[in-house]
Coordinates of C-alpha atoms in Angstrom, one line a residue:
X1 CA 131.3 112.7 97.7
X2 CA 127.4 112.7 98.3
X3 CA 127.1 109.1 98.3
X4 CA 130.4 108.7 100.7
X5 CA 128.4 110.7 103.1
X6 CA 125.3 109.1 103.0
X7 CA 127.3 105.6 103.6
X8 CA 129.1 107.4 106.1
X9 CA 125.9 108.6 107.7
X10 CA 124.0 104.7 107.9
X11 CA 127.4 103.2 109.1
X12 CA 126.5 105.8 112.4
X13 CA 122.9 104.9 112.1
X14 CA 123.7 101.3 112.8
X15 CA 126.8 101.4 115.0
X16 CA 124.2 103.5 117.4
X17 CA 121.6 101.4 116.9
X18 CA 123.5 98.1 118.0
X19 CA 124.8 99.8 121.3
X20 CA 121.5 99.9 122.6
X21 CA 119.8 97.5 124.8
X22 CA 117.0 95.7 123.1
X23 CA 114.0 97.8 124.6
X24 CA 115.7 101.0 123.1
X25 CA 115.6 99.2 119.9
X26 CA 112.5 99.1 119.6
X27 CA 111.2 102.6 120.4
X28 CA 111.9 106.3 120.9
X29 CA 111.0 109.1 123.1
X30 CA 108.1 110.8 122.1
X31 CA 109.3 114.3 122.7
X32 CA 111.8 113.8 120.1
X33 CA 109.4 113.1 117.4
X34 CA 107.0 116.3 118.8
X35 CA 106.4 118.5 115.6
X36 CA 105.1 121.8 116.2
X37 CA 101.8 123.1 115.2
X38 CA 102.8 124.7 112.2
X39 CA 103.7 121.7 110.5
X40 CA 99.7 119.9 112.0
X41 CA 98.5 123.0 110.3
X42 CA 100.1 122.2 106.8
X43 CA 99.0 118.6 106.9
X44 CA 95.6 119.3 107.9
X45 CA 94.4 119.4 103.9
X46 CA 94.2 115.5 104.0
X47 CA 93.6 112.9 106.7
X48 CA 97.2 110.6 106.6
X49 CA 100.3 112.7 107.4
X50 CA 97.8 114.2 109.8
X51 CA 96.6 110.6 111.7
X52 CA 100.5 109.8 111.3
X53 CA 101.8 113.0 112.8
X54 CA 98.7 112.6 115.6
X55 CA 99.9 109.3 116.5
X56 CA 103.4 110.8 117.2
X57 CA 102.1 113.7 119.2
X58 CA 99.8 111.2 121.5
X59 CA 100.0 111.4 125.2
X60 CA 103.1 113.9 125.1
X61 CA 103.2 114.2 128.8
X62 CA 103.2 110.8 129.5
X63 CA 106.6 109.1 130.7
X64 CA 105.7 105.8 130.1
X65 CA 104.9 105.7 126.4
X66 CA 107.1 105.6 123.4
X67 CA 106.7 106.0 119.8
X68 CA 108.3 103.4 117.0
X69 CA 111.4 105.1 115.1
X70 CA 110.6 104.6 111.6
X71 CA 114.1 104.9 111.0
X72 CA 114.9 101.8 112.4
X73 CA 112.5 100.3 109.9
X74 CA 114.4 101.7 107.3
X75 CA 117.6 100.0 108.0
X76 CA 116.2 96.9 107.9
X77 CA 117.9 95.7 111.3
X78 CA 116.0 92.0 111.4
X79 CA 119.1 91.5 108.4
X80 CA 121.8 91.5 111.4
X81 CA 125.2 92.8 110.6
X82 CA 126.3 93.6 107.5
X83 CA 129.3 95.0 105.9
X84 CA 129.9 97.4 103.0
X85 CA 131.0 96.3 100.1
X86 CA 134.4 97.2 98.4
X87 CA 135.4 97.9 94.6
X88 CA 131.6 99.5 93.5
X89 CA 130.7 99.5 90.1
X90 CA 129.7 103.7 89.3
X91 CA 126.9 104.2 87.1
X92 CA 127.8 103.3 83.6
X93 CA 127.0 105.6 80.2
X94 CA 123.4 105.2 78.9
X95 CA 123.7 102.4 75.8
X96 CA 126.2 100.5 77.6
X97 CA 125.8 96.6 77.3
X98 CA 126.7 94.4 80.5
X99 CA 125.9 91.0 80.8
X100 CA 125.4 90.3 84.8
X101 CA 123.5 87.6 87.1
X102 CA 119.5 88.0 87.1
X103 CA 117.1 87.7 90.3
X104 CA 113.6 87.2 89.3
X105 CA 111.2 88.4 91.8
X106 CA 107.7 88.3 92.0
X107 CA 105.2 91.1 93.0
X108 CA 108.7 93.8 93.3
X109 CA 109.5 96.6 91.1
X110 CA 113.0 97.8 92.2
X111 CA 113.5 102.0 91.3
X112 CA 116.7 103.9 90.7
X113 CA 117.6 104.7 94.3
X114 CA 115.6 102.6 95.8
X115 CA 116.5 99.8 98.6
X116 CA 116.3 96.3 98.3
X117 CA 117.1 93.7 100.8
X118 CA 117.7 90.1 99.8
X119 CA 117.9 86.8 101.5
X120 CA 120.1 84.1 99.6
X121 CA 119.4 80.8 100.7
X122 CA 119.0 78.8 97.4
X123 CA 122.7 77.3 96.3
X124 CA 122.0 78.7 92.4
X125 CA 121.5 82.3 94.0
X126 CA 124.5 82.1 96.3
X127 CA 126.7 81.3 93.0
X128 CA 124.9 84.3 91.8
X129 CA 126.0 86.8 94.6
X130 CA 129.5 85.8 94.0
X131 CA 129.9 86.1 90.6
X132 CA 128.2 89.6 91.0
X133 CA 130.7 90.5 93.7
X134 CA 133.8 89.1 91.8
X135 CA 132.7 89.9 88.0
X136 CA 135.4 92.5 86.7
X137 CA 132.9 94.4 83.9
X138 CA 130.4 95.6 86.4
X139 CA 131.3 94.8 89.9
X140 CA 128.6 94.1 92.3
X141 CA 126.1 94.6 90.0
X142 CA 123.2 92.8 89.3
X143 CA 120.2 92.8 87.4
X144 CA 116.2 92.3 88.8
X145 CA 113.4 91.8 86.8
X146 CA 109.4 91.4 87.8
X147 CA 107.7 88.7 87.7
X148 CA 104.1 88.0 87.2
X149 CA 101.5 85.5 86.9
X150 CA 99.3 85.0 83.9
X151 CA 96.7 82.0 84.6
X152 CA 99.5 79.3 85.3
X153 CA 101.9 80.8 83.5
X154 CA 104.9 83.1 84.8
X155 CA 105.3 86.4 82.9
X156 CA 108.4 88.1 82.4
X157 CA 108.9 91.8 82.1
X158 CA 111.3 93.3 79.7
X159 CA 112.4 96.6 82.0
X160 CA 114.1 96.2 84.6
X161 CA 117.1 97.9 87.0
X162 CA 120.5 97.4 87.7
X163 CA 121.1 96.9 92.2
X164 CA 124.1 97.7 93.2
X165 CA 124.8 95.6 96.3
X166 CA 126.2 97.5 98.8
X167 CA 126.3 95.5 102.0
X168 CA 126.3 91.8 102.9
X169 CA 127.4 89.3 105.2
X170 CA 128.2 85.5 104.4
X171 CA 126.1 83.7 107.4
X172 CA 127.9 80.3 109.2
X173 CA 125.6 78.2 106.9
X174 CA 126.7 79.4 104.2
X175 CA 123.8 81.6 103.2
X176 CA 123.8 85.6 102.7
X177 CA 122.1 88.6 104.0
X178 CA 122.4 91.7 101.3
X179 CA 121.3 95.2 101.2
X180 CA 121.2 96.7 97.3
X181 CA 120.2 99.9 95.8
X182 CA 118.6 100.8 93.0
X183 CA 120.6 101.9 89.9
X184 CA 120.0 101.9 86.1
X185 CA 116.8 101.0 83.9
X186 CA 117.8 98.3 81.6
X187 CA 116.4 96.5 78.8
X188 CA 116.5 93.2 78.2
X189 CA 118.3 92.2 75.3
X190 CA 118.5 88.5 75.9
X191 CA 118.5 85.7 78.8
X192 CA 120.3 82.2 79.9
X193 CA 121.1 80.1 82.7
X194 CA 124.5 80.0 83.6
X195 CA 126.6 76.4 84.0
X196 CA 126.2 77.1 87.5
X197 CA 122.7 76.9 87.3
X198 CA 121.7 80.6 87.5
X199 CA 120.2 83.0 85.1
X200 CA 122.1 85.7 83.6
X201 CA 121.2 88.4 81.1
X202 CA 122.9 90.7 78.6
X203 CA 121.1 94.2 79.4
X204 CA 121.2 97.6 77.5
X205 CA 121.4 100.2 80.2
X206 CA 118.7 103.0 79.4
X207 CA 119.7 106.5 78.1
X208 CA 117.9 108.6 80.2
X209 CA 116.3 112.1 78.9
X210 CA 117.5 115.4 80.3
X211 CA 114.8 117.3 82.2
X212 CA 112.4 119.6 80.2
X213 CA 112.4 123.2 81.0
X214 CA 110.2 125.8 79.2
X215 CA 111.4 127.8 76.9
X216 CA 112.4 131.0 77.8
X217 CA 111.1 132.6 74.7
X218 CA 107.2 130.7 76.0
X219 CA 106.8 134.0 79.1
X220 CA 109.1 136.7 77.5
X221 CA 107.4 139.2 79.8
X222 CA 104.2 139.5 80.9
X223 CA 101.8 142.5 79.8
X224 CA 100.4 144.7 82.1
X225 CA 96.9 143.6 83.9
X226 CA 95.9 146.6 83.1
X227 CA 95.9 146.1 79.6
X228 CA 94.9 142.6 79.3
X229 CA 91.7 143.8 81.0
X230 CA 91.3 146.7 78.2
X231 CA 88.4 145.6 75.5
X232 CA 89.7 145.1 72.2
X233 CA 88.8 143.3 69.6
X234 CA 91.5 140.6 69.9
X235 CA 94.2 139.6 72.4
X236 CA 97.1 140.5 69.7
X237 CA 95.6 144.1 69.7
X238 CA 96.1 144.0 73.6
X239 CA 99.7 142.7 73.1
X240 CA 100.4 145.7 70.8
X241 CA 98.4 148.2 73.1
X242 CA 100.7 147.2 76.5
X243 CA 103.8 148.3 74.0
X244 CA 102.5 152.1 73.7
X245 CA 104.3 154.5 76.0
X246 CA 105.2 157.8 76.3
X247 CA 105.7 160.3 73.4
X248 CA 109.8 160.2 74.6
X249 CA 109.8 156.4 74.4
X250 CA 109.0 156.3 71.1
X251 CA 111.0 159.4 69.5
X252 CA 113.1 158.2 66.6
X253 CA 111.2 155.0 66.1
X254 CA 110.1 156.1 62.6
X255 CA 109.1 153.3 60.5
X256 CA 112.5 153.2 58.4
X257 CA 114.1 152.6 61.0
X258 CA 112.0 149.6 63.0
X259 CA 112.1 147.9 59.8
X260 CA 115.4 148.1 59.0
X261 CA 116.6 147.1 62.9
X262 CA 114.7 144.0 62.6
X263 CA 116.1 140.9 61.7
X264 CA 114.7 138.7 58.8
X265 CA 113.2 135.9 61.3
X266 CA 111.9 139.5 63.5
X267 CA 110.3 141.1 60.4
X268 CA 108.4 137.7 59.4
X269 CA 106.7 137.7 62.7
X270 CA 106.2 141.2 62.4
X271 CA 104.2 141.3 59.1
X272 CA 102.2 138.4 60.0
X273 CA 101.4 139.9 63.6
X274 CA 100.1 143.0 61.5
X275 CA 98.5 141.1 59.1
X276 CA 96.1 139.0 61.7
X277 CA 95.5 142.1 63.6
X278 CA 95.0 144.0 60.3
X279 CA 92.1 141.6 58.5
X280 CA 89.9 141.6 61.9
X281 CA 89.1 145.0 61.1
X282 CA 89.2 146.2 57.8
X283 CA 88.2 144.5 54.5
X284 CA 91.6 143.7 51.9
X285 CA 91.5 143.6 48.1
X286 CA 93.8 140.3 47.2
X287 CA 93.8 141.6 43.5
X288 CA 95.5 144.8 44.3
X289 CA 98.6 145.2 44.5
X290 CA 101.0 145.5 47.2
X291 CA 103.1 148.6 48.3
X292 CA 105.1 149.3 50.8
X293 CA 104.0 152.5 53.0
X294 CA 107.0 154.1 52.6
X295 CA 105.2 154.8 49.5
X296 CA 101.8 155.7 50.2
X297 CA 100.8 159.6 50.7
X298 CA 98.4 160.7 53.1
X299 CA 95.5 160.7 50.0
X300 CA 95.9 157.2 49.2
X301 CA 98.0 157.5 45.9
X302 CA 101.4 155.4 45.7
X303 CA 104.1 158.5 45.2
X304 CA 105.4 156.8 42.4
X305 CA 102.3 157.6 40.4
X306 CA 100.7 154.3 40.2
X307 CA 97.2 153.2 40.2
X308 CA 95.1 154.8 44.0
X309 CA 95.2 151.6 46.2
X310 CA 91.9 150.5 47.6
X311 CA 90.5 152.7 50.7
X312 CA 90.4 149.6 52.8
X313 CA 93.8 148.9 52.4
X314 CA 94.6 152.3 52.6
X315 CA 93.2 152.1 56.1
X316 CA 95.4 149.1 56.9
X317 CA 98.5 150.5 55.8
X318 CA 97.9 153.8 57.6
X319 CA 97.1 152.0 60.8
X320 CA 100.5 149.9 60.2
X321 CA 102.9 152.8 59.8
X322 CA 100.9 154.3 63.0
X323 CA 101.6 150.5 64.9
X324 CA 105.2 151.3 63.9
X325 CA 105.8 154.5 64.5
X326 CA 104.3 153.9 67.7
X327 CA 106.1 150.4 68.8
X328 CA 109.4 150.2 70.9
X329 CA 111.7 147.9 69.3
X330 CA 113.4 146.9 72.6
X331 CA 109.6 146.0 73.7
X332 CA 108.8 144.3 70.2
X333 CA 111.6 142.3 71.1
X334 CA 110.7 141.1 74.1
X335 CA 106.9 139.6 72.8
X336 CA 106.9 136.0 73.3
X337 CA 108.1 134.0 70.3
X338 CA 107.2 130.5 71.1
X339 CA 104.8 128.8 68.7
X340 CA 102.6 127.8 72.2
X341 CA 101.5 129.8 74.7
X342 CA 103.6 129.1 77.3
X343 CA 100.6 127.2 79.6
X344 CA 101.1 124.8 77.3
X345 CA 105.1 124.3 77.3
X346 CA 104.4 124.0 81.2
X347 CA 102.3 121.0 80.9
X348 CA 105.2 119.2 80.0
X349 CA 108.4 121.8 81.9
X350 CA 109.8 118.8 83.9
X351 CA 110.5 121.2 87.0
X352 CA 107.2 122.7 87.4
X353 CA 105.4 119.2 87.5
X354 CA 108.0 118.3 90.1
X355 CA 107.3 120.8 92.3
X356 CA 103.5 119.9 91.8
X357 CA 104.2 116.4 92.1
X358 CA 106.6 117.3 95.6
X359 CA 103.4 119.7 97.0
X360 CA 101.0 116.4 96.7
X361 CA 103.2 114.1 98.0
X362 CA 103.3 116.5 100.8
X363 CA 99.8 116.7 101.3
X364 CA 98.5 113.2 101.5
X365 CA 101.6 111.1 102.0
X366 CA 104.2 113.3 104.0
X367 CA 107.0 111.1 104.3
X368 CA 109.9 111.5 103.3
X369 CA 110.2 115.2 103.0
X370 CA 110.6 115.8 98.6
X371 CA 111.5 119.2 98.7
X372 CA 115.4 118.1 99.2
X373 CA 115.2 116.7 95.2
X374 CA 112.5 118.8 93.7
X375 CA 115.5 120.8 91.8
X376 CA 115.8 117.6 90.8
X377 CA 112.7 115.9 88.5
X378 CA 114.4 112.8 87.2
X379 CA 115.3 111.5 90.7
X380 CA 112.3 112.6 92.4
X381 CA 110.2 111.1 89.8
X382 CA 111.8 107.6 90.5
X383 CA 111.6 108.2 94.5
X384 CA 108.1 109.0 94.1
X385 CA 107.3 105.8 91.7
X386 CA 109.6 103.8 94.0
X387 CA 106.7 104.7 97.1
X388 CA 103.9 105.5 96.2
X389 CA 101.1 102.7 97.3
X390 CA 100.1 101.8 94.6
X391 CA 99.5 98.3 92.8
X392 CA 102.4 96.7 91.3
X393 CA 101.4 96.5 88.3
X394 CA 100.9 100.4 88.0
X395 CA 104.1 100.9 89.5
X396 CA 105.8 98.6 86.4
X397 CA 104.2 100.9 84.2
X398 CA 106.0 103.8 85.7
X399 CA 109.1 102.7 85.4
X400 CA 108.9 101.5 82.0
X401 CA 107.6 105.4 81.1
X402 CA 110.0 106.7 79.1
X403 CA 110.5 110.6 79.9
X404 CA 110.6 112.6 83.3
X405 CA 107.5 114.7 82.5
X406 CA 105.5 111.8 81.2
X407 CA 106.4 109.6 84.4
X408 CA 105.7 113.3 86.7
X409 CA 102.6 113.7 84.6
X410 CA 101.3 109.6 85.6
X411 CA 102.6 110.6 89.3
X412 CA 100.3 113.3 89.8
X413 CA 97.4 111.6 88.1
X414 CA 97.6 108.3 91.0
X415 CA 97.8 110.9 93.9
X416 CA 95.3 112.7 92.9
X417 CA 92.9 109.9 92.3
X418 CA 94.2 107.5 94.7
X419 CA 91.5 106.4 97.3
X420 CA 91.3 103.0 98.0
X421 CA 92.5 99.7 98.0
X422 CA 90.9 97.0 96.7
X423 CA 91.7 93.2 96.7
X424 CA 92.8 91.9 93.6
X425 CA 90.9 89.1 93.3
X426 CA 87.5 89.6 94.8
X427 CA 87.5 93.4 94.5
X428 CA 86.8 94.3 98.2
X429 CA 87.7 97.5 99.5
X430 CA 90.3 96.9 102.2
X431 CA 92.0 99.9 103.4
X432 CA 91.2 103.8 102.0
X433 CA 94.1 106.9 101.5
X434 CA 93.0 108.5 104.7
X435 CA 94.0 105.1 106.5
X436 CA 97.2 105.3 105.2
X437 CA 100.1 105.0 108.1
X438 CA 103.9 105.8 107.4
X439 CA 106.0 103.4 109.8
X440 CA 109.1 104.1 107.8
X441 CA 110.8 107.0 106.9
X442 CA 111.5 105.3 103.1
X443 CA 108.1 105.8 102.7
X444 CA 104.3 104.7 102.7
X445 CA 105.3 101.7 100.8
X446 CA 108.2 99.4 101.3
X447 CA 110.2 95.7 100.4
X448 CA 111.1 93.5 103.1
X449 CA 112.8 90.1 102.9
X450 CA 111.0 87.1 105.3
X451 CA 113.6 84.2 105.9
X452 CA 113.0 82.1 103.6
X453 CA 114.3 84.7 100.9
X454 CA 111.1 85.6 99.7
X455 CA 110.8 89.4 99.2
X456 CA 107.6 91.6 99.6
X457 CA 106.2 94.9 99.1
X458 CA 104.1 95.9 101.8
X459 CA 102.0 99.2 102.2
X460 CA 101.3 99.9 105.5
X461 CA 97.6 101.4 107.1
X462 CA 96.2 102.0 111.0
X463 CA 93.0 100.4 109.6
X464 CA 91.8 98.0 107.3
X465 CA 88.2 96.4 106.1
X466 CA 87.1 92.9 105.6
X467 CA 90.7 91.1 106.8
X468 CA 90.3 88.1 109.2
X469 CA 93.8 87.3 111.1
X470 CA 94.5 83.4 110.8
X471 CA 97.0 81.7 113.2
X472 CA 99.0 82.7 116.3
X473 CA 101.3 86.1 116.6
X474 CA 105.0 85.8 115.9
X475 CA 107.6 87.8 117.2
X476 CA 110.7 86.4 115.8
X477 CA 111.8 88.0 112.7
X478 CA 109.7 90.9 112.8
X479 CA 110.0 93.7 109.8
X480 CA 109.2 96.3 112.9
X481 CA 111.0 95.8 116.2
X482 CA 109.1 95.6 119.0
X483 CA 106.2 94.5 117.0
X484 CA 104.6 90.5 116.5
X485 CA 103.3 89.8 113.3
X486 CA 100.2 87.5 112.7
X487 CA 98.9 86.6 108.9
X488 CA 96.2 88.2 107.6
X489 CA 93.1 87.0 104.8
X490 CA 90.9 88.6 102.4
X491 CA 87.8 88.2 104.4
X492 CA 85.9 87.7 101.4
X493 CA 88.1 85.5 99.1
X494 CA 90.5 84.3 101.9
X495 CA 93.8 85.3 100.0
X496 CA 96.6 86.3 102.1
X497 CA 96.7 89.8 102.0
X498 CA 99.6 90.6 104.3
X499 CA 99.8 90.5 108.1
X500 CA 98.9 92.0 111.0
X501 CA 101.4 94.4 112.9
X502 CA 101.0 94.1 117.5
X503 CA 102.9 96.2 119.6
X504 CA 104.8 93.7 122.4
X505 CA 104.5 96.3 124.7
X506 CA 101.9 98.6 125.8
X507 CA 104.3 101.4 126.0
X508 CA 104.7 100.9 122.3
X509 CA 102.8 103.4 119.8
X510 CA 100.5 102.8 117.8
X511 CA 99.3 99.9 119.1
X512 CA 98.6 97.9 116.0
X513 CA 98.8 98.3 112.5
X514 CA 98.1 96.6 109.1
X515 CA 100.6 95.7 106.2
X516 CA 99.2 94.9 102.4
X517 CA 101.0 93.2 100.4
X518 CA 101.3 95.3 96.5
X519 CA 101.2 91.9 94.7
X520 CA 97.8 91.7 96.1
X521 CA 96.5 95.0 95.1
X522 CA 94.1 95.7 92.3
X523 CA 94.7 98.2 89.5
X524 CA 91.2 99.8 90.3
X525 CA 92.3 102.2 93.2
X526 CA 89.5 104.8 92.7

């Protein structure tokens, strides 16, 4: 039903978006993006929601100026008209085997949930697309891999993910524009090219894990400041402190009965809690014997007439019946019985780490809003992955983590030491975090299809270092409406980093902006 409504909700996007004239295309009224001042305040920590939400709030009270809709970005609406697809494969059972047609792309890593729009203008690809829409075992399915260069060679990685195609439209030349999204991780088992002359793969769709929560038994509940801040001679005696309480809340807890309302597994803990908390301050006799202080009179001899037990082990054993006599069983009970503390269980509690994971991603990035998914850490650890400007290299390594925690844990590492972006082959710094400009609301980061059907990953930034522009601005099949695109060099190296972004108009905010390619990103980005 969620999925039908977000269908429903871009078929509206895009039925609105082709009744307007072409100069509403391409921008939005500025008051309708104005965020209020307690939303500048929370961004104010790090310098790119901040410049982003700055550039939105610019010249407020002017008439004349207008602010690109990152939404429109997001549509992708340089693909033209598309239609949905019928008869959608659902998401198959982790394990499951399909064979399906493969797209090898170079310098993309496609995410669960994540879009991908494709150009098919190669003959073998277009007999791809319609097996994948007509192939009864998983229906629109098909199956993209990375690619990578290693010297001369082309590598091949082994994870990949299931896209789902959801829209496309057969173009008069025969040629097709598609929208996909994101589905499974796969591996692959093994590949071929079809008779037809494309490549096909038999994949073994991923089991994914189950969220990680902390154990319940890691808090139990927490002792009193109070107490903790008591000297003592070892946290355990503090524990065992916080359970004293009034003379009433202890009548009837003899010791009889606390050991005999305690279950084997309870009285295990219990004599070995005693025991640590026992040897830090009194001296034991391992040659005498032991006996139970039921047992033991006030004088130190056993009531049944044995041999005097050592004085002190008589002091242990009276300072044990007095811990029992003394200890609620209800509040014995509710100690925390986890073999970690529970700091420890939360290093690794799948929902805490999202909600870290969702505050940063707040802080430096902003866009799009996590809190709607933090409740849930498997699919906001993909979204994240699935944006975050990073190289793509890194980002193959997340999605070939196994585990939501470990893949949160990597997540928070990058954002937190994220700070600039380097060219991959000569090293120069080319943009930093704090240049970082959002001009889509999927996110920082971004893959866009050119023509020709190649597809790339783009970052976007206000401001970039050492890039020399090369050749004349184009405004035909722009990624951004209302924007001309010019190519752009590694100033140093002269590698084609990605392209320069001009508004048409000077109505049109911001004026200019800067999109870097991820393929030609280094791994350094500290």
């Amino acid at each position: 039903m969620e999925e039908e409504r977000i269908l429903e909700r871009e078929r509206l996007q895009m039925e609105q978006i082709r009744e307007l004239d072409f100069e509403e295309l391409q921008v939005e009224e500025v008051d309708e993006f104005r965020d209020s001042e307690d939303d500048d305040d929370d961004d104010d920590d790090l310098g790119i929601s901040h410049h982003t939400r700055r550039l939105l709030s610019d010249n407020v009270g002017a008439d004349d100026e207008h602010v690109f809709n990152p939404d429109v970005a997001s549509l992708h609406t340089y693909l033209g008209e598309v239609e949905d697809t019928p008869n959608r494969t659902a998401f198959v059972d982790g394990g499951t085997v399909l064979k399906i047609p493969l797209f090898y792309l170079e310098g993309v890593v496609l995410f669960p949930e994540s879009t991908l729009p494709l150009r098919i203008v190669q003959s073998t690809f277009l007999a791809a697309i319609e097996r994948a829409l007509n192939q009864p075992n998983a229906p629109c399915t098909i199956g993209v891999i990375r690619v990578y260069r290693e010297g001369n060679q082309f590598k091949y990685a082994t994870l990949g993910t299931t896209a789902e195609i959801r829209q496309y439209r057969r173009l008069s030349d025969g040629s097709f524009n598609v929208i996909t999204r994101g589905q499974q991780r796969f591996l692959l088992n093994r590949r071929w090219t079809d008779v037809e002359g494309f490549p096909c793969g038999e994949v073994h769709i991923v089991e994914e894990d189950v969220p990680l929560r902390t154990p319940r038994d890691a808090f139990g509940k927490l002792v009193p400041i109070s107490n903790l801040r008591a000297p003592s001679h070892s946290s355990t005696m503090a524990l065992s402190a916080s359970f004293r309480d009034t003379d009433e809340m202890s009548v009837g807890n003899s010791e009889g009965s606390f050991e005999s309302a305690l279950s084997p597994s309870e009285k295990r803990l219990h004599y070995s809690a005693v025991d640590s908390i026992m040897d830090d301050r009194t001296s034991s006799d391992d040659d005498d014997e032991v006996v139970s202080t039921s047992n033991i009179q006030s004088n130190g001899q056993s009531d049944d007439g044995k041999a005097p037990v050592s004085t002190g082990k008589c002091q242990k054993l009276n300072r044990l019946t007095s811990f029992r006599k003394n200890t609620d069983l209800n509040r014995f009970r509710m100690v925390p019985r986890a073999f970690w503390p529970f700091w420890v269980y939360r290093m690794y509690d799948s929902y805490h780490l999202a909600q870290r994971a969702a505050d940063l991603w707040k802080q430096i990035v902003g866009v799009p809003n996590m809190e709607a998914i933090v409740n849930k850490p498997d699919i906001l650890s993909f979204s994240i992955a699935s944006k975050i400007p990073v190289a793509e290299s890194i980002r193959q390594e997340l999605l070939e983590i196994d585990g939501v925690s470990y893949r949160l844990q990597r997540e928070i590492e990058l954002l937190e030491s994220f700070d600039r972006v380097r060219c991959k082959h000569c090293q120069s710094v080319v943009a930093r975090r704090s240049d970082m400009l959002v001009m889509s609301s999927d996110g920082p980061l971004g893959a866009y299809v050119n023509p020709h059907g190649y597809v790339h990953e783009i970052m976007t930034f206000y401001k970039a270092n050492d890039i020399a522009i090369s050749g004349r601005s184009v405004k035909e099949d722009s990624w951004f409406p209302g924007y001309a695109w010019t190519i752009a060099n590694c100033a140093t190296c002269e590698t084609q980093l990605g392209w320069l972004f001009t508004a048409t108009s000077k109505k049109l905010k911001p004026a200019s902006f800067w999109a870097v390619r991820s393929s030609q990103v280094a791994d350094d980005m500290r």
